[in-house]
Every structure is written in structure tokens, then in C-alpha cells.
PDB file of N, CA and C in Angstrom:
ATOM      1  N   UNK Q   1       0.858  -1.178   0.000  1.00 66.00           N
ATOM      2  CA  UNK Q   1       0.000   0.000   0.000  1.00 66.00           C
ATOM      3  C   UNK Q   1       0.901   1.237   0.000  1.00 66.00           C
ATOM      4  N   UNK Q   2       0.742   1.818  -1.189  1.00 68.00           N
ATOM      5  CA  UNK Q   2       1.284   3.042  -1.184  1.00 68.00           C
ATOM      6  C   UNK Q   2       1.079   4.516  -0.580  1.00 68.00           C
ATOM      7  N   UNK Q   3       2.241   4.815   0.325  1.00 73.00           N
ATOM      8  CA  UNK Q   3       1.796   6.218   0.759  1.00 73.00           C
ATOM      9  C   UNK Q   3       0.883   7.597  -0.526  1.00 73.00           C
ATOM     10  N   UNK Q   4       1.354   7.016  -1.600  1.00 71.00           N
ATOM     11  CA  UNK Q   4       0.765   8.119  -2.545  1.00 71.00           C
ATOM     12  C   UNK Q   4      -0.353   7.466  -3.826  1.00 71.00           C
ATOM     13  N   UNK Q   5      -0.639   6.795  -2.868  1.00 73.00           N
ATOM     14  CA  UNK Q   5      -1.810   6.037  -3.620  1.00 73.00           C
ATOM     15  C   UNK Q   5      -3.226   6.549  -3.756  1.00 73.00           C
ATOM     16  N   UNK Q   6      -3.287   7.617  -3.733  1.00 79.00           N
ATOM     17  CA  UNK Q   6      -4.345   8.828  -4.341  1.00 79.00           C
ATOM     18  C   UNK Q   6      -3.827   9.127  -5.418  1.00 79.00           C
ATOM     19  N   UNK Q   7      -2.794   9.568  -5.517  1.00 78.00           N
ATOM     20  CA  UNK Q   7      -1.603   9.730  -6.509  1.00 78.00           C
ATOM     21  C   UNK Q   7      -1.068   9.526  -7.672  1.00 78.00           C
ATOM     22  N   UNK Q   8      -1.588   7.790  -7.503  1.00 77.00           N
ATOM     23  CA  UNK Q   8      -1.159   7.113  -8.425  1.00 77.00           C
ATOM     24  C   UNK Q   8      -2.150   6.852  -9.486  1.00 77.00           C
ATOM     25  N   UNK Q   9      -1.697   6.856 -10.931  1.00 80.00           N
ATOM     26  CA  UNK Q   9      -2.808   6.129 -11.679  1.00 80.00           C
ATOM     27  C   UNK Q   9      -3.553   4.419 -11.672  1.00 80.00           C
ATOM     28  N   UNK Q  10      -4.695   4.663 -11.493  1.00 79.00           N
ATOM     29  CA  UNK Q  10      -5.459   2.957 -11.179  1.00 79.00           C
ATOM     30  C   UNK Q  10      -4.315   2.000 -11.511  1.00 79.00           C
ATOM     31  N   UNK Q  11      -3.919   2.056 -12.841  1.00 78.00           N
ATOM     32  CA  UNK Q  11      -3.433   0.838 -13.399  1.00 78.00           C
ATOM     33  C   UNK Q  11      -2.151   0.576 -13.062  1.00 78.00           C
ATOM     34  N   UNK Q  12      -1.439   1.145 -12.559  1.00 78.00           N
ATOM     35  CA  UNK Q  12      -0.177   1.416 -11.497  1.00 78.00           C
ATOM     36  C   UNK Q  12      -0.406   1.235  -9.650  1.00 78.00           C
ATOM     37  N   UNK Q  13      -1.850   1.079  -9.202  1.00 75.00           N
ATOM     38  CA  UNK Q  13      -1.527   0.990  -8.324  1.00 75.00           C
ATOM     39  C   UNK Q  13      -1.363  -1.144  -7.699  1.00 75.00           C
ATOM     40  N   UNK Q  14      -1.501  -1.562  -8.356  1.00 78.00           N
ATOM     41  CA  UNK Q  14      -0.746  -3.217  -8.621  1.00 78.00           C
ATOM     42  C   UNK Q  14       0.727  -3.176  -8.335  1.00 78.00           C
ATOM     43  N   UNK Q  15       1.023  -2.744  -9.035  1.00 78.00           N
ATOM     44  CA  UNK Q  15       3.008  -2.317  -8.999  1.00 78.00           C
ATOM     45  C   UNK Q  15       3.658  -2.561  -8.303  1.00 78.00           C
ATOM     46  N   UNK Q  16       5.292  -2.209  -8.348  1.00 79.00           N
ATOM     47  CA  UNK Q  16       6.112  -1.738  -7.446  1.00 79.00           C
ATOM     48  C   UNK Q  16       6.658  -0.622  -7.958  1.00 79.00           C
ATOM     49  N   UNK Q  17       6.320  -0.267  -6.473  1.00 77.00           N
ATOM     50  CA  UNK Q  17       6.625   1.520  -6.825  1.00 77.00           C
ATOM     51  C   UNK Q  17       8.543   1.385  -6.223  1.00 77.00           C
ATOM     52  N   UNK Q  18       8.760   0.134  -5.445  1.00 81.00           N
ATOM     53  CA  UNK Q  18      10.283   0.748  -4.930  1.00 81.00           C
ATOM     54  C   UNK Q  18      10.427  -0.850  -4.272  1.00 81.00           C
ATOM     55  N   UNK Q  19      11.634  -1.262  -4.756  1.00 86.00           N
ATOM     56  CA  UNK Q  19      11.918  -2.878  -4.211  1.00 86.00           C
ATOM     57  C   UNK Q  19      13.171  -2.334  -4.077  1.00 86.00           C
ATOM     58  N   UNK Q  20      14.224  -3.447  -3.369  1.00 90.00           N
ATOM     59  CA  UNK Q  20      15.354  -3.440  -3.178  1.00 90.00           C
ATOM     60  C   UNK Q  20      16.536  -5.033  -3.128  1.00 90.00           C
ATOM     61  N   UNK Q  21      17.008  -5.777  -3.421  1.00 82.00           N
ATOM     62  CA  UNK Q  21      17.674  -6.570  -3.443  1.00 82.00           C
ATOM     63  C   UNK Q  21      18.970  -6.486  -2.885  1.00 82.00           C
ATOM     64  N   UNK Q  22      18.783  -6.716  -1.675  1.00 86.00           N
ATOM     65  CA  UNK Q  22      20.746  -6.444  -0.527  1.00 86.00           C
ATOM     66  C   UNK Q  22      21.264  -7.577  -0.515  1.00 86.00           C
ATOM     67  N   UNK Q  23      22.550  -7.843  -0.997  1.00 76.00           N
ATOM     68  CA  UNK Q  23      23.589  -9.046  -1.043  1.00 76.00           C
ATOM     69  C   UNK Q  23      24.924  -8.440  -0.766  1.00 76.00           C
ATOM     70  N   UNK Q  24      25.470  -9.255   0.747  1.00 80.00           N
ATOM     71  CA  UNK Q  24      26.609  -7.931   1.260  1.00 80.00           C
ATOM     72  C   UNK Q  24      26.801  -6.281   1.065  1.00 80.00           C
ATOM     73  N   UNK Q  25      27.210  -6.415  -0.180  1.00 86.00           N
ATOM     74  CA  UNK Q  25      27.452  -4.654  -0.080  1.00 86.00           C
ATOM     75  C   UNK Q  25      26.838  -4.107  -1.112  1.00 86.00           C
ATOM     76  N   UNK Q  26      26.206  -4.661  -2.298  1.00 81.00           N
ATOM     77  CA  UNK Q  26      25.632  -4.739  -2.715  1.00 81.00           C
ATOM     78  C   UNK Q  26      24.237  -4.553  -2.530  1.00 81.00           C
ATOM     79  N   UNK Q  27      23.518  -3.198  -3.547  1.00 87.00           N
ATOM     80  CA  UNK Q  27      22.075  -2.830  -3.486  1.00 87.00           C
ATOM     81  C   UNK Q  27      21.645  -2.872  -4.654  1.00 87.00           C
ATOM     82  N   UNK Q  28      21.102  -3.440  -4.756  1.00 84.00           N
ATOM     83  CA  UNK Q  28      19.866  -3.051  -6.167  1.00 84.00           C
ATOM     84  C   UNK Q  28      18.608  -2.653  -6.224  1.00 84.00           C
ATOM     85  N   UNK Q  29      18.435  -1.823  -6.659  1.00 88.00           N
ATOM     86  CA  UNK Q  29      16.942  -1.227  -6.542  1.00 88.00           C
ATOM     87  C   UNK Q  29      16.479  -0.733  -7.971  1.00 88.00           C
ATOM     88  N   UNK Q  30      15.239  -1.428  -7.714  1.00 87.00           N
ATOM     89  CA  UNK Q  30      13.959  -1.642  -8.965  1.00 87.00           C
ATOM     90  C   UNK Q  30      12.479  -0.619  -8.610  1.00 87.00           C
ATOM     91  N   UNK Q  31      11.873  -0.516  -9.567  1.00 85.00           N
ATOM     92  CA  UNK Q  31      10.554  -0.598  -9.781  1.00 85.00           C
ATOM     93  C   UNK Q  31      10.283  -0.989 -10.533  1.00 85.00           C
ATOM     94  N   UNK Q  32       8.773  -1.295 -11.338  1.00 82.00           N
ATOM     95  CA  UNK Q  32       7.953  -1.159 -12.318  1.00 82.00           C
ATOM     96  C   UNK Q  32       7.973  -0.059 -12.909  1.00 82.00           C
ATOM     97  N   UNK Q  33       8.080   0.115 -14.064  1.00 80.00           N
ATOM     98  CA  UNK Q  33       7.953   0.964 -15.121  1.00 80.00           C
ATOM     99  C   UNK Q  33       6.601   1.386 -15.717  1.00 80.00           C
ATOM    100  N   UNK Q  34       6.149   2.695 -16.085  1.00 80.00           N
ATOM    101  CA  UNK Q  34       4.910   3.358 -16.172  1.00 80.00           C
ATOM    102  C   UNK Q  34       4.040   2.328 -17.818  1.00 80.00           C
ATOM    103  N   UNK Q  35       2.894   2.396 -18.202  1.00 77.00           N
ATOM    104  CA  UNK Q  35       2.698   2.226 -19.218  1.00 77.00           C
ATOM    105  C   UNK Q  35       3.335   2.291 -20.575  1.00 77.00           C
ATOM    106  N   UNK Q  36       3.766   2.138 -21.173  1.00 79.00           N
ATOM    107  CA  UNK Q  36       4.348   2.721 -22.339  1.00 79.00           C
ATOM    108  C   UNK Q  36       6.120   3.292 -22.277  1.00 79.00           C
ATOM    109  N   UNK Q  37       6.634   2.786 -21.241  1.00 79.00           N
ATOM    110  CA  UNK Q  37       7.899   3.139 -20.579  1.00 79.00           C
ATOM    111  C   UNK Q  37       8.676   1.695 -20.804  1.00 79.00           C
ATOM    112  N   UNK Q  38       8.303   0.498 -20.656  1.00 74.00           N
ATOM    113  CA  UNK Q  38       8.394  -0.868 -20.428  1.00 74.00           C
ATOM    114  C   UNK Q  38       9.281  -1.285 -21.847  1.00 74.00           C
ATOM    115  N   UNK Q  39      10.519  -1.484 -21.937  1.00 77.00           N
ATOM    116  CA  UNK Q  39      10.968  -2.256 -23.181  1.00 77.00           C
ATOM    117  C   UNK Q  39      11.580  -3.927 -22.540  1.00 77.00           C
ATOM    118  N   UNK Q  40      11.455  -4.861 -22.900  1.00 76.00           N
ATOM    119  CA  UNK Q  40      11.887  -6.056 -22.466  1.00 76.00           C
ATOM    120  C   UNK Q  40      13.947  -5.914 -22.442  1.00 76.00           C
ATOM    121  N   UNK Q  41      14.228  -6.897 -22.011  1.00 74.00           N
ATOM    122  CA  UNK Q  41      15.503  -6.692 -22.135  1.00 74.00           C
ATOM    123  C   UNK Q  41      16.196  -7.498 -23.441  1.00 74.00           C
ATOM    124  N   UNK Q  42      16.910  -6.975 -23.997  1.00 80.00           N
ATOM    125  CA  UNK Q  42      17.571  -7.873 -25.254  1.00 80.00           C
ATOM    126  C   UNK Q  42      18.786  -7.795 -25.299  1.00 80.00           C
ATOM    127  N   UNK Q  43      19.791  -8.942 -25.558  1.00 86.00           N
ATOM    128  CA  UNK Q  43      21.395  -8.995 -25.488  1.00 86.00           C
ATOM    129  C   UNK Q  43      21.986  -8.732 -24.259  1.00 86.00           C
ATOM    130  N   UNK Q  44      21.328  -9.339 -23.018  1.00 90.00           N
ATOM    131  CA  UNK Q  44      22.170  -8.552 -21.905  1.00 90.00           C
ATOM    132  C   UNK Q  44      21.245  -9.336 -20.955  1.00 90.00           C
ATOM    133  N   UNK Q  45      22.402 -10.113 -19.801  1.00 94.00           N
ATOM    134  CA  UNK Q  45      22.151 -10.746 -19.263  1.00 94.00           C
ATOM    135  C   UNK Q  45      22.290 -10.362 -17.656  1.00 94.00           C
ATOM    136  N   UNK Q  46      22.064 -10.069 -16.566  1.00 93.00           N
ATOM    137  CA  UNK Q  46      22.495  -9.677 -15.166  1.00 93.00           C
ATOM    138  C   UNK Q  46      23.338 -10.788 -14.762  1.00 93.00           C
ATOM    139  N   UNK Q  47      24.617 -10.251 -13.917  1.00 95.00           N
ATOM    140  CA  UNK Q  47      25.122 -11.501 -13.435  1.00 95.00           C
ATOM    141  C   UNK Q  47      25.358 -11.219 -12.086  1.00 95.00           C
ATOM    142  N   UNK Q  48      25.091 -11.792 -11.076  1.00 92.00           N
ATOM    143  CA  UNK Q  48      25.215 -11.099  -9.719  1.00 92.00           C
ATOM    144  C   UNK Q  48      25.963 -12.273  -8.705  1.00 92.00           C
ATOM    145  N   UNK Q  49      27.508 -11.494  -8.315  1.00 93.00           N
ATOM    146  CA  UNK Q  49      28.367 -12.602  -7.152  1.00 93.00           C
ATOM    147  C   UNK Q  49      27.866 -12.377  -5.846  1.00 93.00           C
ATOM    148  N   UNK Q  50      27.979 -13.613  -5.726  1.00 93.00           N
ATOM    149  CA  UNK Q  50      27.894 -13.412  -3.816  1.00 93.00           C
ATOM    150  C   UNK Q  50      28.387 -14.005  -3.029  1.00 93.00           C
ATOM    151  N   UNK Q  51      28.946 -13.779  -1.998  1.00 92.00           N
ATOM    152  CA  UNK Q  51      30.029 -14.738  -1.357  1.00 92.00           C
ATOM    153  C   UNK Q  51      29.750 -16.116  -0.555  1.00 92.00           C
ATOM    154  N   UNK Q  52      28.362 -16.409  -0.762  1.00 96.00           N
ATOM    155  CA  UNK Q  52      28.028 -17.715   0.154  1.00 96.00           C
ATOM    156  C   UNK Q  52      27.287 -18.614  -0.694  1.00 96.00           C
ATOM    157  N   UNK Q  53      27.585 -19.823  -0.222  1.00 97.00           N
ATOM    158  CA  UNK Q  53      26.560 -20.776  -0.959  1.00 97.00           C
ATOM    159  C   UNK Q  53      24.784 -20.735  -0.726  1.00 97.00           C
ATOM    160  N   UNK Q  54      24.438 -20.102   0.898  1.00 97.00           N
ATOM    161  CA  UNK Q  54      23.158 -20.080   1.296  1.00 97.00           C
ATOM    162  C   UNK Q  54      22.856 -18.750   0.432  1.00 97.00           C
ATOM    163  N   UNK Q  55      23.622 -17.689   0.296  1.00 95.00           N
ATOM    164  CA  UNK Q  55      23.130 -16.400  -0.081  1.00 95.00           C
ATOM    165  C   UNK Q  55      22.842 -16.655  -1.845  1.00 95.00           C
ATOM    166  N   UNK Q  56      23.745 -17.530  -2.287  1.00 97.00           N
ATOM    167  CA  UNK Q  56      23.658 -17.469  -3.981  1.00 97.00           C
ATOM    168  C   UNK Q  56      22.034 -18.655  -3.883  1.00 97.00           C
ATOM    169  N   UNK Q  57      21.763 -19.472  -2.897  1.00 98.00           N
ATOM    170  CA  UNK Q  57      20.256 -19.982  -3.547  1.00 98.00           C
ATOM    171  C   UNK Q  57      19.121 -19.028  -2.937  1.00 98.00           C
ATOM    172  N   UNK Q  58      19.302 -18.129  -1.851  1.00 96.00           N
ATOM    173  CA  UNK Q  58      18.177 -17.890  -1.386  1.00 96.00           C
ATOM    174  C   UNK Q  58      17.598 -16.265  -2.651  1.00 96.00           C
ATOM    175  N   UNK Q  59      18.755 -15.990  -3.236  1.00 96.00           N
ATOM    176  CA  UNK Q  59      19.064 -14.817  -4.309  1.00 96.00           C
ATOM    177  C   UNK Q  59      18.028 -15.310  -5.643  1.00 96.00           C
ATOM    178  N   UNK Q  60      19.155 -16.880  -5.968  1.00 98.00           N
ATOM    179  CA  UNK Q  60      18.509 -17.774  -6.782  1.00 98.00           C
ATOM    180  C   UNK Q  60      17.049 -17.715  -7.223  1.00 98.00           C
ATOM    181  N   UNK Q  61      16.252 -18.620  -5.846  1.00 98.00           N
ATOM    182  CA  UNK Q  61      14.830 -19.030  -5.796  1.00 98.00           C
ATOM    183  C   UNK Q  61      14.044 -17.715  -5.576  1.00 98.00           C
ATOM    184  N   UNK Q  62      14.602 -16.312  -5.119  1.00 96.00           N
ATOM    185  CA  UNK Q  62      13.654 -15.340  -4.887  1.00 96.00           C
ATOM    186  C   UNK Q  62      13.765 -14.622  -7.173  1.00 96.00           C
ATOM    187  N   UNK Q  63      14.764 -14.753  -6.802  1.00 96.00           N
ATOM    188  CA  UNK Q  63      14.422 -14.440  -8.838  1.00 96.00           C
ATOM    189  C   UNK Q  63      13.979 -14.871  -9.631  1.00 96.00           C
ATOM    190  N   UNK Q  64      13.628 -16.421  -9.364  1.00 98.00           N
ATOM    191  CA  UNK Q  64      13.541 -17.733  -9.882  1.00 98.00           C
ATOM    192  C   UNK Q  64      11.422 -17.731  -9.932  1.00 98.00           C
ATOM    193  N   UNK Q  65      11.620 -16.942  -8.621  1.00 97.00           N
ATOM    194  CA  UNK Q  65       9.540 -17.320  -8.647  1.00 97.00           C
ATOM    195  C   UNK Q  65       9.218 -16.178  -9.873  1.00 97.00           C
ATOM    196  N   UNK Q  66       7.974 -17.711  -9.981  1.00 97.00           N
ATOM    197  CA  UNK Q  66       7.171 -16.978 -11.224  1.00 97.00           C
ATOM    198  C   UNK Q  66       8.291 -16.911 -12.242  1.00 97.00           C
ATOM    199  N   UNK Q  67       9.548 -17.035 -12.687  1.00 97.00           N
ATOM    200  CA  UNK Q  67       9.975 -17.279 -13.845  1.00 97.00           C
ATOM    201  C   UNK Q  67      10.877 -18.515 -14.119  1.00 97.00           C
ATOM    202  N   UNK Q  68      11.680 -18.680 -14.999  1.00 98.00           N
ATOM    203  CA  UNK Q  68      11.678 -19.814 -15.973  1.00 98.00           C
ATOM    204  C   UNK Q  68      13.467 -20.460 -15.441  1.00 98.00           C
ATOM    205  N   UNK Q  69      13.536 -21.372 -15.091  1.00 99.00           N
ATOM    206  CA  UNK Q  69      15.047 -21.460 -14.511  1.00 99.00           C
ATOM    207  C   UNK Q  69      15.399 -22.209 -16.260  1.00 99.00           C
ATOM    208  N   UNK Q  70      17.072 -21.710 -16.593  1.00 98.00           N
ATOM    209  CA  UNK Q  70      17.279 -21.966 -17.639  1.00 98.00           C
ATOM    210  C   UNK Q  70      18.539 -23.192 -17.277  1.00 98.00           C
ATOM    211  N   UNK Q  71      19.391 -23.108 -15.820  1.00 98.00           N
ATOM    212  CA  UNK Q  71      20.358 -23.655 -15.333  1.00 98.00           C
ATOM    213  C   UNK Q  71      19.726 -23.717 -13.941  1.00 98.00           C
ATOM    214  N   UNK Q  72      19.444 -24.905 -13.511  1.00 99.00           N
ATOM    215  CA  UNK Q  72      19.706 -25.006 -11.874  1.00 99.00           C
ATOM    216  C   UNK Q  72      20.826 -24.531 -11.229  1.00 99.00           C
ATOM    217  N   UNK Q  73      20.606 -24.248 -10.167  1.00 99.00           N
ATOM    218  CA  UNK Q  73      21.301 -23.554  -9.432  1.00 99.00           C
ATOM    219  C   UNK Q  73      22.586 -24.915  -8.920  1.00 99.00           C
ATOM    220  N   UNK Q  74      23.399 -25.160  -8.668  1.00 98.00           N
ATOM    221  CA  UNK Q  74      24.248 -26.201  -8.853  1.00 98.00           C
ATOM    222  C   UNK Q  74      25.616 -25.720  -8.587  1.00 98.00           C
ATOM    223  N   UNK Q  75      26.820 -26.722  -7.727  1.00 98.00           N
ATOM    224  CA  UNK Q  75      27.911 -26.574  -7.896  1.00 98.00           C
ATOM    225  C   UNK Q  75      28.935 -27.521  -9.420  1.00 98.00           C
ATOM    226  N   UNK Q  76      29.482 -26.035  -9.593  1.00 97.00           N
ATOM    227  CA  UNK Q  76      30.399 -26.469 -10.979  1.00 97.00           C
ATOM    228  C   UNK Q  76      31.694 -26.466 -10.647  1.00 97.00           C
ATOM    229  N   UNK Q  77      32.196 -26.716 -12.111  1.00 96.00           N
ATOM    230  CA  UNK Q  77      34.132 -26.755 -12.004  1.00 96.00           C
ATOM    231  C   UNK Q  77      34.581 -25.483 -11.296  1.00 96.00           C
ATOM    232  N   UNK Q  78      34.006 -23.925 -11.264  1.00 96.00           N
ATOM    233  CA  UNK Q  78      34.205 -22.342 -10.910  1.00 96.00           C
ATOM    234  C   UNK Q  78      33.436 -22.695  -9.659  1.00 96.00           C
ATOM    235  N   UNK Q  79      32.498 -23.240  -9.411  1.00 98.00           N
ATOM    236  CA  UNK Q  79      31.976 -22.113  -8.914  1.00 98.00           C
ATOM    237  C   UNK Q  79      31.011 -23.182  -7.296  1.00 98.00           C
ATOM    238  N   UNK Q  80      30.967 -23.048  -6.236  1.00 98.00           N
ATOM    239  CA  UNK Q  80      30.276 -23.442  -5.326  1.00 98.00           C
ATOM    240  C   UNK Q  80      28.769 -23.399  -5.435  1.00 98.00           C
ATOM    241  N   UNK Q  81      28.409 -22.207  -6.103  1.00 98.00           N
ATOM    242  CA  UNK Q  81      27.236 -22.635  -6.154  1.00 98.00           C
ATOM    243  C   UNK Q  81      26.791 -21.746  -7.882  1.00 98.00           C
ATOM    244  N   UNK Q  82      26.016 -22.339  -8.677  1.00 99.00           N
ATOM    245  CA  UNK Q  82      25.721 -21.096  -9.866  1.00 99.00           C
ATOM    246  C   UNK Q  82      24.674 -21.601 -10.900  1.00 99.00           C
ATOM    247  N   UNK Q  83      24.023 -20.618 -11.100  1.00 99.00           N
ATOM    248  CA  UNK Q  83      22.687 -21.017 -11.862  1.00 99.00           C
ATOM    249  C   UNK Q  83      22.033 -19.603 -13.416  1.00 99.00           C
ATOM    250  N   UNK Q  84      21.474 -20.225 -13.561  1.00 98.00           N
ATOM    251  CA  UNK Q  84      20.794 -18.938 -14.420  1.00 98.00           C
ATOM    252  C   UNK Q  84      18.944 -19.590 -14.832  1.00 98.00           C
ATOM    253  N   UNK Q  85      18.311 -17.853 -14.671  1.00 98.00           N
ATOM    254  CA  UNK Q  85      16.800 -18.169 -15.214  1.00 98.00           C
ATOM    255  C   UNK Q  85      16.702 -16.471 -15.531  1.00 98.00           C
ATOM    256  N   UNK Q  86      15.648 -16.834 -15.947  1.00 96.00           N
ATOM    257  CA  UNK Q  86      14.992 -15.541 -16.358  1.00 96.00           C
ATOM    258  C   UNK Q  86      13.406 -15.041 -15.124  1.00 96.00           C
ATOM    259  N   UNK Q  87      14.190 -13.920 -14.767  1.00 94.00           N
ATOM    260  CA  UNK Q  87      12.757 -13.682 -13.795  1.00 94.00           C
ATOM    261  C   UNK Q  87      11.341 -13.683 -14.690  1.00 94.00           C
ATOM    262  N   UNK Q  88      10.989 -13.087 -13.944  1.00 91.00           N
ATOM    263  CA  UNK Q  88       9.335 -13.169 -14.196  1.00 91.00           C
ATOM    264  C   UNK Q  88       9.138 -11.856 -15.053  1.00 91.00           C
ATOM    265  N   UNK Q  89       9.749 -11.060 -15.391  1.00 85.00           N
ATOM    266  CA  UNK Q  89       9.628  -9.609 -16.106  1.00 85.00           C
ATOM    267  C   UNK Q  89      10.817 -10.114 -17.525  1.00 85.00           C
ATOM    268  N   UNK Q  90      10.907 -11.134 -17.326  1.00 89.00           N
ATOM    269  CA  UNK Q  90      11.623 -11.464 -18.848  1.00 89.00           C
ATOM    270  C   UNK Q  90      13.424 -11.097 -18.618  1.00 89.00           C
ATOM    271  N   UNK Q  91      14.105 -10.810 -17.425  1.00 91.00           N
ATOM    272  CA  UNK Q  91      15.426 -10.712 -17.403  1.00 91.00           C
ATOM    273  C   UNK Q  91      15.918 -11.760 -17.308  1.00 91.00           C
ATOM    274  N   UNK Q  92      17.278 -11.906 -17.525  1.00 95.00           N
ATOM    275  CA  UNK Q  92      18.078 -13.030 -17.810  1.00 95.00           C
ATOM    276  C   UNK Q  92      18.631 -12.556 -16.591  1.00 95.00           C
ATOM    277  N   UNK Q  93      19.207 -13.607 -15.878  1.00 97.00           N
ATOM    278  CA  UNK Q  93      20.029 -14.010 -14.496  1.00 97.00           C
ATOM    279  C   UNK Q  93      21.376 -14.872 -14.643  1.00 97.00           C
ATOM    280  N   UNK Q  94      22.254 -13.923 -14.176  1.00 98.00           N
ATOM    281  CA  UNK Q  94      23.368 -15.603 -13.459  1.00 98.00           C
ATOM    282  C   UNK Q  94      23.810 -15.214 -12.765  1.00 98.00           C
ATOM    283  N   UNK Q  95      23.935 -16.425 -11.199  1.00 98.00           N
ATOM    284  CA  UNK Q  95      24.536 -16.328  -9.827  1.00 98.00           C
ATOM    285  C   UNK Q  95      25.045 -17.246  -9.409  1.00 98.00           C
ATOM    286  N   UNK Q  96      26.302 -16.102  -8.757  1.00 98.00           N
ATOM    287  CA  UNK Q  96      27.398 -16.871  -9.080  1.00 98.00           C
ATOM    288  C   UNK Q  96      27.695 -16.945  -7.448  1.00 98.00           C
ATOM    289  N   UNK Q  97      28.637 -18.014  -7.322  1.00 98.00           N
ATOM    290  CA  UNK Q  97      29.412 -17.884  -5.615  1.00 98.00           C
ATOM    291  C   UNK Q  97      30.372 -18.815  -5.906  1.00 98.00           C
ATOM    292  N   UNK Q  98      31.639 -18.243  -6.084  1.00 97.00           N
ATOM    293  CA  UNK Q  98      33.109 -18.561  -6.956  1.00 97.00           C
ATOM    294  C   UNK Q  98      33.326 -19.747  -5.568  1.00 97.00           C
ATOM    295  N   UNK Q  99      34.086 -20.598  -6.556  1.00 96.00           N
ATOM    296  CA  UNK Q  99      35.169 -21.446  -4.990  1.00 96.00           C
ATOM    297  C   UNK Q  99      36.269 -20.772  -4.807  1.00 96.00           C
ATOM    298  N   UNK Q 100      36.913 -20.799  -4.067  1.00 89.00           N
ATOM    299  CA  UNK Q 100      38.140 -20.400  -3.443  1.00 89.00           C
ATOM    300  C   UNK Q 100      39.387 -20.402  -4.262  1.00 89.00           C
ATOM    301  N   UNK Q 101      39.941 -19.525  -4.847  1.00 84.00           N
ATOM    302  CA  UNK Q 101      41.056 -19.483  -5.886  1.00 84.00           C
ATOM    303  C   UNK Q 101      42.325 -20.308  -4.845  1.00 84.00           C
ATOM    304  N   UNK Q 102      43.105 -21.437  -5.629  1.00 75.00           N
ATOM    305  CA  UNK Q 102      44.165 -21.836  -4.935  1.00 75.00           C
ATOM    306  C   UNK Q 102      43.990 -23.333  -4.871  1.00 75.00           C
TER     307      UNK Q 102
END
């Protein structure tokens, strides 16, 4: 429920007006985009590190709802834990949590 939800136009008030995604030092912050503002993403993929194996699935499965996993989330030859999907707004994902160089 939005403080400016008089404010807002009907079809915007569904939305997100202001999200945030914190992974260590790391912030990301989103909204929804107005009517006619909205282009999908093309050629360009997000890739986001994080230093733990619990932090790269719980990152994972919260990007993962409602959209399409393209790679389970899984340990590889790099990496302790790493996956890729596409959220639910059509972005491409990969998360990563490196093993230990050495």
C-alpha cells in the first residue's frame, strides 16, 4: 500500500513503486515501469556474485519465482554454487558464488 496512492494512476496501483535486493554490499533497486515506458531486455544478461553458498540460492529461488530457470542452481568446475533463469519480467540471471582461488 502506497503512501501516494491517491496519486497514483489505477493501473499502477498493482506495482512496485520501490523494491530493493541487498547481497553484502551490494544494493539493487527496482521498480515497475509506467505504461508505455516498459521495453523487455535484449542482449544482456544480469550476473550477480555473492560470497556464500546459502546467499547465492536464497538470491537464486527469490528471482527464480514466477519465472523460468534456464540452469539449476548447482555446484560447478568455478563455482560453489551457480545457476541462471529468467525472472518473471523477462530478465536473464546468473549467480554466481566462486570457490576459493588456490
Amino acid at each position: 500500500e502506497s503512501p501516494m496512492k491517491d496519486q497514483t494512476p489505477p493501473e499502477m496501483r498493482d506495482k512496485v513503486m520501490h523494491t530493493r535486493l541487498i547481497s553484502g554490499d551490494l544494493v539493487l533497486m527496482g521498480s515497475d515501469a509506467p505504461p508505455g515506458r516498459y521495453e523487455e531486455s535484449k542482449g544482456t544478461t544480469l550476473a550477480l556474485a555473492v560470497d556464500t553458498a546459502a546467499e547465492a540460492e536464497r538470491v537464486f529461488h527469490a528471482l527464480a519465482e514466477k519465472g523460468t530457470v534456464t540452469m539449476p542452481i548447482a555446484e560447478t568446475f568455478w563455482a560453489v554454487r551457480f545457476g541462471m533463469l529468467t525472472d518473471q519480467f523477462g530478465t536473464p540471471w546468473m549467480v554466481n558464488c566462486e570457490k576459493p582461488m588456490g
